[in-house]
Amino acid sequence: MIILDNIISDRGSKYAVSGGPCHSADDAKVFLKELKRKKKFAKATHNTWAVICGDEEIKNDDGESGAGMIILQMLAREELHNHIIVVTRWYGGKHLGGDRFRHVKDAVRLYLDEL
C-alpha cells in the first residue's frame, strides 16, 4: 500500500491518495478496510476509489459525486489494471465546487507519477 498524505489543501479541505494491487471487488473491500484501520482515514469525509479488474470497471464515489469516474478514466487512460486508487478528502467546511474535481485529478496524477 502506497499512501501520499497531505498532498493538497484548499479552503480547509485536505486530500490524500493511496493505492495498491487489487484484482477483484473483494480485494477492493479488503484494501479499504486496511486503509480505514488508520483512524485518520476512517474519519475522512470521502474515500473515493476506482479499479479496473480484467473487463470490470469498479468505482465508488463515497458521497463525492462523480469523483470515482474521474479516477476510473485516469486508470483507463494509463492502462493501469488490477490497481486500486483511493482519493481521500477531509472536508474543511467550505464548498469547493468544481475545484474538487481538479483536486481529484491532481491527487491521482501525483500517485501515478510516484509509481
C-alpha positions as semicolon CSV with decimal commas, in nm:
position;residue;x (nm);y (nm);z (nm)
1;M;0,000;0,000;0,000
2;I;0,130;0,339;-0,103
3;I;-0,008;0,643;0,082
4;L;0,067;1,004;-0,009
5;D;-0,076;1,213;0,275
6;N;-0,147;1,588;0,296
7;I;-0,081;1,639;-0,074
8;I;-0,345;1,906;-0,140
9;S;-0,505;2,165;0,087
10;D;-0,776;2,409;-0,023
11;R;-1,014;2,618;0,189
12;G;-0,971;2,383;0,482
13;S;-1,021;2,061;0,287
14;K;-0,725;1,823;0,285
15;Y;-0,651;1,541;0,043
16;A;-0,452;1,219;0,041
17;V;-0,419;0,947;-0,221
18;S;-0,338;0,582;-0,176
19;G;-0,334;0,266;-0,380
20;G;-0,202;-0,081;-0,437
21;P;-0,263;-0,412;-0,613
22;C;-0,627;-0,514;-0,646
23;H;-0,770;-0,800;-0,853
24;S;-1,140;-0,802;-0,760
25;A;-1,424;-0,622;-0,585
26;D;-1,345;-0,829;-0,276
27;D;-0,981;-0,714;-0,289
28;A;-1,107;-0,355;-0,304
29;K;-1,312;-0,410;0,013
30;V;-1,008;-0,558;0,188
31;F;-0,791;-0,266;0,073
32;L;-1,040;-0,008;0,203
33;K;-1,078;-0,193;0,532
34;E;-0,700;-0,194;0,575
35;L;-0,677;0,177;0,485
36;K;-0,952;0,262;0,735
37;R;-0,765;0,085;1,013
38;K;-0,578;0,412;1,025
39;K;-0,815;0,621;1,235
40;K;-0,749;0,931;1,026
41;F;-0,878;0,760;0,709
42;A;-1,174;0,605;0,889
43;K;-1,285;0,954;0,992
44;A;-1,241;1,105;0,643
45;T;-1,542;1,265;0,477
46;H;-1,484;1,078;0,149
47;N;-1,276;0,779;0,040
48;T;-1,345;0,780;-0,334
49;W;-1,192;0,496;-0,535
50;A;-1,176;0,304;-0,861
51;V;-1,012;-0,006;-1,007
52;I;-1,014;-0,191;-1,339
53;C;-1,010;-0,570;-1,289
54;G;-0,999;-0,750;-1,623
55;D;-1,301;-0,620;-1,815
56;E;-1,475;-0,499;-1,499
57;E;-1,462;-0,132;-1,401
58;I;-1,547;-0,075;-1,036
59;K;-1,583;0,265;-0,869
60;N;-1,731;0,424;-0,560
61;D;-1,789;0,797;-0,514
62;D;-1,841;0,769;-0,136
63;G;-2,056;1,083;-0,146
64;E;-1,818;1,281;-0,369
65;S;-2,044;1,261;-0,675
66;G;-1,854;1,198;-0,999
67;A;-1,510;1,159;-0,842
68;G;-1,495;0,780;-0,887
69;M;-1,549;0,822;-1,262
70;I;-1,256;1,065;-1,282
71;I;-1,028;0,810;-1,114
72;L;-1,161;0,535;-1,342
73;Q;-1,098;0,743;-1,655
74;M;-0,741;0,816;-1,547
75;L;-0,677;0,447;-1,476
76;A;-0,811;0,359;-1,823
77;R;-0,601;0,628;-1,991
78;E;-0,288;0,494;-1,819
79;E;-0,397;0,135;-1,893
80;L;-0,339;0,057;-1,526
81;H;-0,532;-0,258;-1,442
82;N;-0,557;-0,453;-1,115
83;H;-0,451;-0,149;-0,912
84;I;-0,686;0,046;-0,686
85;I;-0,650;0,420;-0,632
86;V;-0,829;0,589;-0,341
87;V;-0,856;0,968;-0,311
88;T;-0,938;1,070;0,045
89;R;-1,085;1,408;0,138
90;W;-1,138;1,562;0,477
91;Y;-1,399;1,835;0,430
92;G;-1,285;2,172;0,559
93;G;-1,620;2,349;0,592
94;K;-1,629;2,538;0,262
95;H;-1,768;2,406;-0,064
96;L;-1,506;2,372;-0,337
97;G;-1,744;2,349;-0,633
98;G;-1,573;2,226;-0,949
99;D;-1,229;2,266;-0,790
100;R;-1,285;1,936;-0,609
101;F;-1,262;1,754;-0,943
102;R;-0,934;1,927;-1,023
103;H;-0,803;1,817;-0,684
104;V;-0,906;1,455;-0,750
105;K;-0,723;1,466;-1,085
106;D;-0,416;1,624;-0,927
107;A;-0,413;1,365;-0,649
108;V;-0,434;1,074;-0,896
109;R;-0,164;1,232;-1,115
110;L;0,069;1,263;-0,813
111;Y;0,005;0,897;-0,731
112;L;0,066;0,780;-1,088
113;D;0,390;0,982;-1,101
114;E;0,500;0,801;-0,782
115;L;0,459;0,456;-0,941
